[in-house]
Amino acid sequence: MEALQNDKVRNRKNISRKDGEGRGAMESTSFKDLHESIVFGILVKVPPSYVYKNGRLVCRAWRDLISRDDFIVQNFMETKAELLVGGPTSRRNGYFEVKLMEVEGALQLDCKLRDCGLCRMGRPRSSCNGLLLLNHPKEEGLLQVMNLITTVGLTLPKCPSGCRHKACGSALGFDPNKKEYKVIHMYADSFGFEIFNLAGPPDAAWRIIPGPWEGLQERPYDFERFSWSDPISVNGRVLHWHVASNEYIISMDVSEEISTKTYLPNISEEIESYKYTLAELGGYLSFVYALSDIQVDIWILDDCFRGQIWSKKHSIQLDLIKYVTPENSLLPANHANALPNLSKLVAVAGRGCDILILKHENSCLYIYDMKHRVMKKFKMNMKNPMYFIPHRSSLLHWRNS
Amino acid sequence: MLYAIFGVQTFLQRDLELRNLSLFNRRKGFSYLFQKSLLFPFSISFFLSQGFIYLFLLSSRKSSSPAAIMSSSSPKMITLQSSDGETFEVEEAVAMESRTIKHMIEDDCANSSIPIPNVTSNTLTKVIEYCKKHVEAKSDEEGLKSFDAEFMKIDKDTLYDLLMASNYLDIKSLLDLGCQTVADKIKGKNPEEIRKEFGIKNDFTPEEEEEIRKESPWVFD
């Protein structure tokens, strides 16, 4: 601090010596002279995790600025989208580890995996505006909602259906009309959807609304083998469930709370339910279909509730891919690092409008850029990555919008 | 056209002088005096009418300037004056990058030079350099990105001056760029390093600091 101040004094002396009289009074601005609106503009651009852990400890003015509601909202708007990767810890003690993956650069497709700083978490289910829905790590049958950075959280009461949350489809959504967060849970469709409002009173209960089908015979899936999985959330507003059907998926608007069938696009052949996956891409739902070993088609749903128009966005073709070998691979073009068999890849998430992340059976990830047709392999230093949830960090609390 | 008028005027005057001389040479007398007295007001009135014609043309030219701009190829220039008196001439399109200046021009208060009281000439030079580049190379994204990266390689004081200037002049892209540069400096530093970098005093009591540091251990209601 001393050295810095001495430097500043010396600089000022130099200026006045150079220009003689007139300029002596014209000193350059220091950080303290900046207007509060500029300091606000600087701090909102710092990622929420740094702002929370370090920014609040700098001085009182910064601490108060960071706790303001408008700061938190603006800070969230500036954060970049990441992918939350969850898998069981190596010690197999029922806890999960969660890491955050960033994909950078259009052509380089660099990936970085960083720790989120928390251990002993339950299985991550869904993320919305920085809030994470997870299973309770110790007690079966309970769900929790937590902000990943501030670790302020809430445990939800048990579901009326008695679900143990091992094989169900739940998600956290946001209703922009009433500005509240909801947890939507589906275990047995004859029982119905169970919905919990986070902004309600502390002793609130789950509400039950009817399931998507009226009769048991309408179900498209094989009762013996099917279990619900977590839906794809598009911006936290619309949820889409894969129901092992060759014709449609079930969609629900979080604010309306009505489930509808969204019919799948007309592709050139008969759709087989095990060949497609759903992912969120650039704010839209995408339907990724593995036509063969050498071609994968990607379709985008333009509007779920007003026309259900699908458009074919891209076709991944094996012979057109520019494959980028990972830098530190010792064996350049051998079996492990060669282009994968496209039908073995499962789309797990999208990033922005043009990047698709696909998972291979042997737990490697492949990042594919549609604009430039570049594919790159990414080997993660994680034991068994199972869950991939698009995530954007924030300091939001579920009680403020 | 002025030269033509001037030329005609000098020709006529010379003609008159010659006539004068010839008159003088020929004979003195009443007729000479008469002619001379006539000539004198004639030349004066001629000169005055010249002046009036000149002023009329000047005013008409001024009022028809926008039309003249449309037809001419040179862009309109705006003069900016920094706090220490230096003036800078910039193209209108470059000056309009600043919303403050844009409003001034649209509200028609920018006929002579625009004073920018809180920005020194050094800072204004840099601001103009930035705006110029962003107007010229508008569609070249890659080029602009590398220009921005180079442009931000400046010392702290210049950076803060730039931030204040772009805030006053309301140049969103420059303000965002500056804020992002400073934000990148904050990222990854611990609180003590941040205080050192920006010369901020630690005004917490030890109890307050402890309260913040205490990790909220998975607060669950």
XYZ file of C-alpha atoms in Angstrom:
622
model
C 0.000 0.000 0.000
C 2.833 2.380 0.950
C 4.745 1.699 -2.238
C 1.651 2.238 -4.338
C 0.872 5.540 -2.670
C 4.472 6.703 -3.071
C 4.264 5.848 -6.749
C 1.103 7.887 -7.112
C 2.678 10.890 -5.369
C 5.754 10.628 -7.561
C 3.609 10.510 -10.694
C 1.709 13.604 -9.660
C 4.992 15.451 -9.058
C 6.214 14.458 -12.507
C 3.098 15.802 -14.171
C 3.314 19.195 -12.498
C 7.015 19.418 -13.243
C 6.467 18.659 -16.925
C 3.725 21.122 -17.638
C 4.609 23.878 -15.259
C 1.804 25.857 -13.627
C -1.617 25.318 -15.290
C -1.578 21.497 -15.127
C -0.659 21.090 -11.474
C -4.302 20.993 -10.448
C -5.290 18.494 -13.179
C -4.559 15.137 -11.557
C -5.575 11.869 -13.119
C -8.539 10.066 -11.594
C -8.026 7.190 -9.242
C -10.442 4.370 -8.538
C -11.995 6.268 -5.642
C -13.083 9.070 -7.970
C -15.188 6.802 -10.155
C -18.929 7.266 -9.889
C -20.939 4.623 -8.105
C -22.710 3.705 -11.338
C -19.355 2.862 -12.917
C -18.308 0.721 -9.929
C -21.706 -0.992 -10.230
C -21.062 -1.594 -13.935
C -17.663 -3.115 -13.138
C -18.814 -5.386 -10.329
C -21.780 -6.818 -12.254
C -19.349 -8.153 -14.830
C -17.387 -10.140 -12.242
C -18.679 -13.750 -12.074
C -20.995 -14.276 -9.067
C -18.749 -16.774 -7.290
C -15.836 -14.293 -7.102
C -18.072 -11.387 -6.244
C -19.625 -13.342 -3.396
C -16.505 -14.883 -1.920
C -14.105 -11.959 -2.288
C -15.991 -8.852 -3.316
C -18.066 -8.690 -0.185
C -14.977 -8.591 2.036
C -13.291 -5.607 0.379
C -15.107 -2.769 2.075
C -18.539 -1.815 3.409
C -19.581 0.008 0.266
C -18.909 -3.073 -1.868
C -20.666 -5.375 0.589
C -23.785 -3.219 0.525
C -23.667 -2.886 -3.257
C -23.446 -6.651 -3.712
C -26.450 -7.308 -1.477
C -28.718 -5.039 -3.492
C -31.490 -6.780 -5.412
C -30.905 -4.883 -8.629
C -27.205 -5.757 -8.485
C -27.962 -9.460 -8.078
C -30.359 -9.464 -11.016
C -27.976 -7.537 -13.282
C -25.069 -9.759 -12.228
C -27.088 -12.817 -13.204
C -27.835 -11.350 -16.642
C -24.112 -11.000 -17.293
C -23.092 -14.538 -16.309
C -22.132 -17.074 -18.907
C -23.916 -20.359 -19.329
C -22.085 -23.396 -18.030
C -22.752 -27.064 -17.762
C -23.124 -28.698 -14.383
C -21.727 -32.199 -14.393
C -22.693 -34.498 -11.563
C -21.619 -37.984 -10.733
C -21.279 -40.207 -7.695
C -18.135 -39.658 -5.674
C -15.439 -42.241 -5.908
C -16.006 -43.330 -2.369
C -19.511 -44.491 -3.248
C -20.930 -43.211 -0.005
C -24.140 -41.922 -1.520
C -22.772 -38.442 -2.063
C -22.334 -36.799 -5.394
C -19.723 -34.458 -6.675
C -20.596 -31.603 -8.897
C -18.304 -29.748 -11.266
C -18.922 -26.872 -13.583
C -17.827 -27.039 -17.164
C -17.183 -24.037 -19.366
C -16.862 -24.219 -23.112
C -14.817 -21.401 -24.583
C -14.034 -20.216 -28.031
C -15.669 -20.908 -31.335
C -12.884 -22.762 -33.047
C -10.735 -23.962 -30.195
C -13.587 -25.445 -28.148
C -11.574 -25.382 -24.962
C -13.220 -26.921 -21.964
C -12.479 -26.300 -18.361
C -13.880 -28.247 -15.495
C -13.846 -26.577 -12.122
C -14.975 -27.582 -8.687
C -17.951 -25.877 -7.205
C -16.460 -26.010 -3.745
C -19.111 -28.142 -2.107
C -18.937 -31.716 -1.039
C -21.510 -34.110 0.378
C -24.242 -33.153 -2.012
C -27.142 -35.243 -3.118
C -27.879 -36.125 -6.701
C -28.381 -32.980 -8.801
C -31.666 -32.922 -10.699
C -32.286 -29.560 -12.273
C -31.115 -25.959 -12.325
C -32.967 -22.695 -12.817
C -31.488 -19.187 -12.542
C -28.621 -20.411 -10.413
C -30.811 -22.420 -8.038
C -30.278 -26.140 -7.980
C -32.791 -28.879 -7.241
C -31.181 -31.903 -5.664
C -31.960 -35.019 -3.726
C -31.361 -34.849 -0.025
C -27.960 -36.487 0.504
C -28.945 -38.506 3.540
C -32.667 -38.926 3.729
C -34.399 -40.756 0.957
C -37.522 -39.234 -0.446
C -36.663 -35.601 0.201
C -35.753 -32.893 -2.276
C -33.770 -29.737 -1.663
C -33.440 -26.420 -3.465
C -30.200 -24.556 -2.997
C -28.259 -21.674 -4.490
C -24.942 -23.173 -5.460
C -22.876 -20.125 -4.525
C -24.518 -18.760 -1.418
C -25.530 -22.278 -0.245
C -28.777 -20.871 1.101
C -31.263 -23.669 0.722
C -34.611 -25.187 1.561
C -35.746 -28.761 2.149
C -39.075 -29.642 0.604
C -41.614 -31.791 2.400
C -42.161 -35.378 1.338
C -44.136 -35.971 -1.836
C -47.697 -37.232 -1.408
C -46.973 -40.030 -3.859
C -44.327 -41.373 -1.505
C -41.705 -41.235 -4.232
C -38.185 -42.060 -3.146
C -36.772 -39.904 -5.907
C -34.674 -42.604 -7.458
C -36.640 -43.017 -10.654
C -38.756 -39.969 -11.248
C -38.744 -36.870 -13.360
C -38.468 -33.579 -11.460
C -37.443 -30.087 -12.387
C -37.244 -26.574 -11.037
C -39.056 -23.986 -13.086
C -39.802 -20.279 -12.945
C -43.171 -18.657 -13.539
C -42.515 -15.210 -15.015
C -46.094 -14.021 -14.526
C -46.282 -14.507 -10.787
C -42.480 -14.333 -10.403
C -42.210 -17.486 -8.366
C -40.247 -20.711 -8.508
C -41.940 -24.105 -8.634
C -40.785 -27.684 -8.369
C -42.656 -30.037 -10.705
C -42.392 -33.707 -9.974
C -43.689 -36.759 -11.830
C -43.448 -40.266 -10.541
C -46.602 -42.150 -11.427
C -48.700 -40.587 -14.130
C -51.894 -42.157 -12.863
C -51.277 -40.249 -9.643
C -50.583 -37.024 -11.477
C -48.037 -34.232 -11.422
C -47.013 -32.888 -8.056
C -46.206 -29.229 -7.818
C -44.655 -27.247 -4.988
C -44.482 -23.449 -4.860
C -41.311 -22.215 -3.223
C -42.707 -18.798 -2.424
C -45.575 -20.206 -0.417
C -45.892 -20.270 3.398
C -43.508 -22.608 5.260
C -46.106 -25.278 5.912
C -47.373 -25.421 2.327
C -48.086 -28.758 0.745
C -47.650 -30.231 -2.709
C -50.488 -29.670 -5.148
C -51.580 -32.460 -7.438
C -52.756 -31.938 -10.996
C -53.877 -34.670 -13.389
C -51.369 -36.639 -15.411
C -51.003 -36.405 -19.169
C -53.104 -39.449 -20.091
C -56.644 -40.276 -19.192
C -56.641 -43.996 -19.544
C -53.968 -46.579 -18.828
C -54.109 -47.836 -22.396
C -53.001 -44.457 -23.733
C -49.558 -44.802 -22.317
C -46.957 -45.197 -25.039
C -44.291 -46.788 -22.954
C -43.661 -50.291 -21.744
C -44.885 -50.336 -18.170
C -42.372 -52.905 -17.016
C -39.283 -51.143 -18.185
C -40.046 -47.452 -18.229
C -39.359 -44.906 -15.512
C -39.675 -41.189 -15.751
C -36.519 -39.145 -16.178
C -35.802 -35.506 -15.486
C -37.290 -33.256 -18.153
C -35.423 -30.818 -20.339
C -36.058 -27.301 -19.137
C -36.117 -24.536 -21.723
C -35.268 -21.268 -19.952
C -37.052 -22.585 -16.877
C -40.397 -21.804 -18.543
C -41.289 -25.009 -20.403
C -40.488 -28.584 -19.450
C -40.315 -31.498 -21.891
C -40.335 -35.163 -20.864
C -39.149 -38.092 -22.964
C -41.839 -40.758 -22.622
C -40.400 -43.479 -24.863
C -42.966 -42.757 -27.543
C -42.407 -42.870 -31.293
C -44.784 -39.999 -31.851
C -44.702 -37.379 -29.172
C -43.209 -35.987 -26.010
C -45.030 -34.477 -23.055
C -44.576 -30.749 -22.526
C -45.694 -28.472 -19.759
C -45.659 -24.706 -19.425
C -44.588 -23.878 -15.877
C -46.969 -20.958 -15.430
C -50.018 -22.627 -17.033
C -49.420 -26.027 -15.411
C -51.134 -27.875 -18.247
C -49.456 -30.842 -19.908
C -49.732 -31.313 -23.654
C -48.424 -33.683 -26.261
C -45.823 -32.219 -28.555
C -45.653 -34.262 -31.731
C -42.245 -35.127 -33.072
C -41.067 -33.864 -36.457
C -41.615 -35.677 -39.718
C -38.257 -37.131 -40.493
C -37.528 -39.348 -43.450
C -38.052 -42.629 -41.649
C -40.015 -44.182 -38.789
C -38.929 -42.772 -35.479
C -37.639 -45.276 -32.974
C -37.937 -44.030 -29.442
C -34.528 -45.242 -28.328
C -32.734 -43.406 -31.108
C -33.555 -39.873 -30.087
C -32.655 -37.581 -27.203
C -33.786 -34.114 -26.267
C -31.549 -31.190 -25.364
C -31.855 -27.457 -24.936
C -30.105 -25.473 -27.631
C -29.936 -21.697 -27.632
C -33.237 -21.257 -25.800
C -35.137 -23.845 -27.861
C -35.845 -27.542 -27.564
C -33.828 -29.698 -29.917
C -34.537 -33.217 -31.077
C -31.364 -35.136 -31.823
C -31.911 -38.285 -33.855
C -29.225 -40.813 -34.710
C -30.168 -41.869 -38.223
C -27.196 -44.148 -38.658
C -23.555 -44.607 -37.732
C -22.593 -41.733 -39.949
C -25.410 -39.251 -39.642
C -27.163 -37.492 -36.813
C -29.922 -34.972 -37.456
C -30.756 -32.055 -35.221
C -34.199 -30.460 -35.283
C -35.347 -27.376 -33.427
C -38.833 -26.731 -32.085
C -39.751 -23.171 -32.915
C -42.816 -22.841 -30.790
C -44.217 -25.464 -28.542
C -47.689 -24.152 -27.933
C -48.610 -22.220 -31.017
C -48.118 -24.503 -33.948
C -45.442 -27.022 -33.002
C -43.261 -26.256 -35.978
C -40.017 -28.164 -36.183
C -37.211 -27.095 -38.461
C -34.147 -29.084 -39.320
C -31.235 -27.162 -38.041
C -28.251 -29.288 -38.849
C -27.069 -32.686 -39.926
C -23.888 -34.090 -38.442
C -22.199 -36.159 -41.100
C -19.174 -38.177 -40.229
C -17.221 -37.482 -43.410
C -17.667 -33.718 -43.110
C -16.441 -33.391 -39.547
C -13.181 -31.604 -38.876
C -11.926 -33.608 -35.967
C -9.608 -31.853 -33.583
C -7.379 -34.195 -31.651
C -6.852 -33.267 -28.046
C -3.524 -31.521 -27.472
C -1.968 -33.779 -24.929
C -2.768 -37.061 -26.598
C 0.252 -39.282 -26.950
C -1.236 -41.528 -29.580
C -2.650 -39.266 -32.255
C -4.833 -41.258 -34.550
C -5.357 -44.513 -32.836
C -8.520 -46.203 -31.853
C -9.213 -44.274 -28.678
C -8.801 -40.890 -30.276
C -10.364 -41.518 -33.635
C -13.740 -40.239 -34.655
C -16.428 -42.025 -32.732
C -19.252 -44.049 -34.098
C -22.048 -41.500 -34.255
C -24.796 -43.828 -33.174
C -23.024 -44.388 -29.877
C -23.128 -40.739 -29.011
C -25.923 -39.389 -26.863
C -26.645 -35.683 -26.864
C -26.602 -34.415 -23.324
C -26.706 -30.650 -23.573
C -26.397 -27.690 -25.849
C -24.357 -24.574 -25.350
C -25.485 -21.409 -27.049
C -27.090 -21.935 -30.433
C -24.352 -23.835 -32.163
C -22.572 -26.136 -29.789
C -23.786 -29.591 -28.887
C -22.256 -31.750 -26.204
C -22.481 -35.468 -26.756
C -21.542 -38.303 -24.473
C -20.006 -41.535 -25.502
C -20.664 -44.781 -23.658
C -17.150 -44.834 -22.248
C -17.786 -41.570 -20.419
C -15.934 -39.280 -22.787
C -17.526 -36.121 -23.969
C -17.451 -34.845 -27.498
C -17.998 -31.180 -28.168
C -19.405 -30.405 -31.588
C -19.637 -26.971 -33.189
C -22.325 -26.825 -35.843
C -21.176 -23.600 -37.432
C -17.725 -24.854 -38.310
C -18.380 -28.603 -38.199
C -15.618 -29.148 -35.671
C -15.677 -31.968 -33.167
C -13.348 -32.278 -30.233
C -12.983 -34.926 -27.597
C -12.900 -33.919 -23.974
C -11.780 -36.345 -21.364
C -13.006 -35.330 -17.974
C -11.199 -36.006 -14.771
C -14.337 -37.224 -13.142
C -14.992 -40.778 -12.151
C -18.434 -41.371 -13.522
C -20.215 -38.343 -14.957
C -23.896 -39.148 -15.148
C -25.881 -35.940 -15.055
C -25.476 -32.945 -17.293
C -27.510 -29.919 -16.392
C -27.240 -26.528 -18.083
C -26.555 -23.983 -15.378
C -25.997 -20.253 -14.950
C -24.533 -19.048 -11.678
C -26.247 -16.358 -9.721
C -26.720 -15.040 -6.212
C -30.496 -15.179 -6.453
C -32.701 -16.321 -3.632
C -35.971 -18.023 -4.528
C -37.913 -15.315 -2.796
C -36.686 -12.528 -5.050
C -37.159 -12.540 -8.799
C -17.990 34.202 -58.480
C -16.616 36.666 -55.969
C -13.431 36.841 -57.986
C -15.432 37.576 -61.081
C -17.207 40.413 -59.324
C -13.901 41.660 -57.964
C -12.359 41.456 -61.383
C -15.172 43.383 -62.991
C -14.998 45.920 -60.195
C -11.252 46.498 -60.619
C -11.681 46.713 -64.373
C -14.382 49.281 -63.988
C -12.380 51.234 -61.448
C -9.345 51.165 -63.671
C -11.508 52.259 -66.513
C -12.834 55.056 -64.361
C -9.342 56.081 -63.313
C -8.187 56.128 -66.868
C -11.192 58.154 -67.766
C -10.344 60.397 -64.865
C -6.816 60.835 -66.083
C -7.933 61.507 -69.617
C -10.436 64.022 -68.369
C -7.789 65.648 -66.280
C -5.420 65.698 -69.153
C -7.903 67.103 -71.531
C -9.246 70.014 -69.606
C -10.057 71.175 -66.216
C -13.323 72.679 -65.777
C -16.895 72.297 -64.801
C -17.555 69.317 -66.972
C -14.560 67.594 -65.435
C -15.717 68.367 -61.957
C -19.220 67.316 -62.812
C -18.054 64.014 -64.163
C -15.795 63.425 -61.226
C -18.510 64.205 -58.727
C -20.728 61.771 -60.543
C -18.079 59.135 -60.664
C -17.327 59.229 -56.969
C -20.840 58.325 -55.701
C -21.155 55.907 -58.576
C -18.117 53.956 -57.499
C -19.235 54.041 -53.872
C -22.699 52.775 -54.684
C -21.176 50.156 -56.897
C -18.914 49.070 -54.070
C -21.789 49.029 -51.596
C -23.938 46.956 -53.899
C -21.059 44.556 -54.209
C -21.091 44.234 -50.418
C -24.832 43.609 -50.319
C -24.623 41.008 -53.046
C -21.814 39.301 -51.141
C -23.769 39.212 -47.889
C -26.855 37.915 -49.641
C -24.908 35.103 -51.234
C -23.287 34.216 -47.928
C -26.605 33.937 -46.105
C -28.172 31.910 -48.881
C -25.213 29.591 -48.882
C -25.469 29.110 -45.121
C -29.188 28.293 -45.220
C -28.802 25.888 -48.066
C -25.871 24.063 -46.395
C -27.661 20.736 -45.853
C -28.537 20.638 -49.505
C -24.959 21.454 -50.274
C -23.826 18.562 -48.052
C -26.055 16.122 -49.887
C -24.458 16.959 -53.121
C -20.899 17.340 -51.837
C -18.682 14.343 -51.002
C -17.009 15.678 -47.820
C -18.792 14.706 -44.515
C -19.941 17.176 -41.941
C -17.355 17.868 -39.266
C -18.099 18.488 -35.609
C -15.705 20.366 -33.373
C -15.180 19.129 -29.831
C -13.380 21.106 -27.197
C -11.673 19.376 -24.280
C -11.493 20.795 -20.759
C -7.991 22.192 -21.344
C -8.985 24.146 -24.415
C -7.800 21.876 -27.230
C -10.155 21.441 -30.137
C -10.709 18.289 -32.155
C -12.484 18.030 -35.479
C -14.289 14.766 -36.067
C -16.742 13.472 -38.607
C -20.360 13.669 -37.550
C -20.771 9.881 -37.692
C -17.846 9.405 -35.314
C -19.163 12.026 -32.891
C -22.598 10.414 -32.929
C -21.133 7.286 -31.262
C -21.600 9.318 -28.113
C -25.274 9.520 -27.237
C -24.712 12.724 -25.293
C -23.285 14.433 -28.398
C -25.929 12.787 -30.583
C -28.713 14.394 -28.527
C -26.942 17.737 -28.662
C -26.727 17.591 -32.441
C -30.335 16.498 -32.790
C -31.502 19.272 -30.488
C -29.547 21.641 -32.706
C -27.305 23.123 -30.011
C -24.151 22.066 -31.789
C -23.515 24.710 -34.360
C -20.138 25.840 -33.132
C -17.764 23.685 -31.144
C -19.145 21.435 -28.396
C -17.426 21.899 -25.030
C -16.680 18.706 -23.094
C -15.849 20.106 -19.675
C -14.787 17.032 -17.715
C -12.608 15.330 -20.308
C -8.957 16.255 -20.870
C -7.372 16.319 -24.303
C -5.395 13.108 -23.695
C -8.519 11.167 -22.830
C -10.549 12.768 -25.604
C -7.887 11.747 -28.130
C -8.236 8.129 -27.041
C -12.034 8.277 -27.088
C -12.008 9.676 -30.612
C -9.543 6.990 -31.689
C -11.915 4.327 -30.375
C -15.026 5.794 -31.980
C -13.265 6.296 -35.302
C -12.181 2.670 -35.452
C -15.612 1.422 -34.493
C -17.301 3.491 -37.197
C -14.796 2.554 -39.898
C -14.568 -1.169 -39.254
C -18.149 -1.757 -38.158
C -18.653 -5.146 -39.803
C -15.221 -6.615 -39.112
C -15.833 -8.421 -35.820
C -12.450 -10.120 -35.566
C -10.579 -6.927 -36.338
C -12.547 -4.971 -33.766
C -11.912 -7.615 -31.107
C -8.142 -7.442 -31.576
C -8.290 -3.641 -31.724
C -10.213 -3.579 -28.437
C -7.693 -5.902 -26.783
C -4.788 -3.694 -27.868
C -6.665 -0.532 -26.984
C -7.157 -1.694 -23.397
C -3.427 -2.151 -22.796
C -3.185 1.106 -20.909
C -2.259 2.096 -17.381
C -4.823 2.272 -14.600
C -5.203 6.050 -14.495
C -5.871 6.318 -18.217
C -8.375 3.492 -17.879
C -10.301 5.256 -15.110
C -10.243 8.510 -17.104
C -11.641 6.604 -20.078
C -14.379 5.110 -17.926
C -15.435 8.525 -16.622
C -15.330 10.007 -20.103
C -17.349 7.222 -21.714
C -19.861 7.453 -18.866
C -20.270 11.216 -19.385
C -20.374 10.927 -23.160
C -22.647 7.852 -22.939
C -20.666 5.547 -25.235
C -22.014 2.170 -24.174
C -19.553 -0.078 -26.011
C -16.499 1.707 -24.636
C -17.951 1.766 -21.116
C -18.705 -1.968 -21.277
C -15.234 -2.699 -22.609
C -13.587 -0.685 -19.834
C -15.765 -2.230 -17.126
C -15.030 -5.728 -18.402
C -11.282 -5.005 -18.336
C -11.443 -3.886 -14.714
C -13.760 -6.791 -13.815
C -11.214 -9.227 -15.231
C -8.628 -7.690 -12.912
C -10.854 -8.260 -9.891
C -11.650 -11.847 -10.794
C -9.317 -14.264 -9.066
C -7.921 -11.831 -6.491
C -8.510 -12.160 -2.791
C -9.923 -9.167 -0.885
C -6.523 -7.878 0.291
C -5.150 -7.921 -3.254
C -8.264 -6.148 -4.534
C -7.848 -3.419 -1.924
C -4.201 -3.013 -2.885
C -4.944 -2.824 -6.601
C -7.593 -0.167 -6.276
C -6.376 1.731 -3.245
C -9.449 0.927 -1.141
C -9.380 1.186 2.615
C -10.641 -1.698 4.724
C -13.373 -0.160 6.873
C -14.683 -3.346 8.455
C -14.509 -4.063 12.120
C -13.075 -7.525 12.896
C -16.536 -8.690 14.007
C -18.167 -7.611 10.748
C -15.489 -9.366 8.752
C -15.907 -12.536 10.762
C -19.646 -12.455 10.223
C -19.215 -12.376 6.477
C -16.542 -15.018 6.431
C -18.566 -17.540 8.386
C -19.643 -20.006 5.758
C -23.387 -20.370 5.902
C -23.341 -24.094 6.505
C -26.089 -25.241 4.200
C -28.709 -23.076 5.857
C -31.922 -24.951 5.516
C -35.273 -23.758 6.767
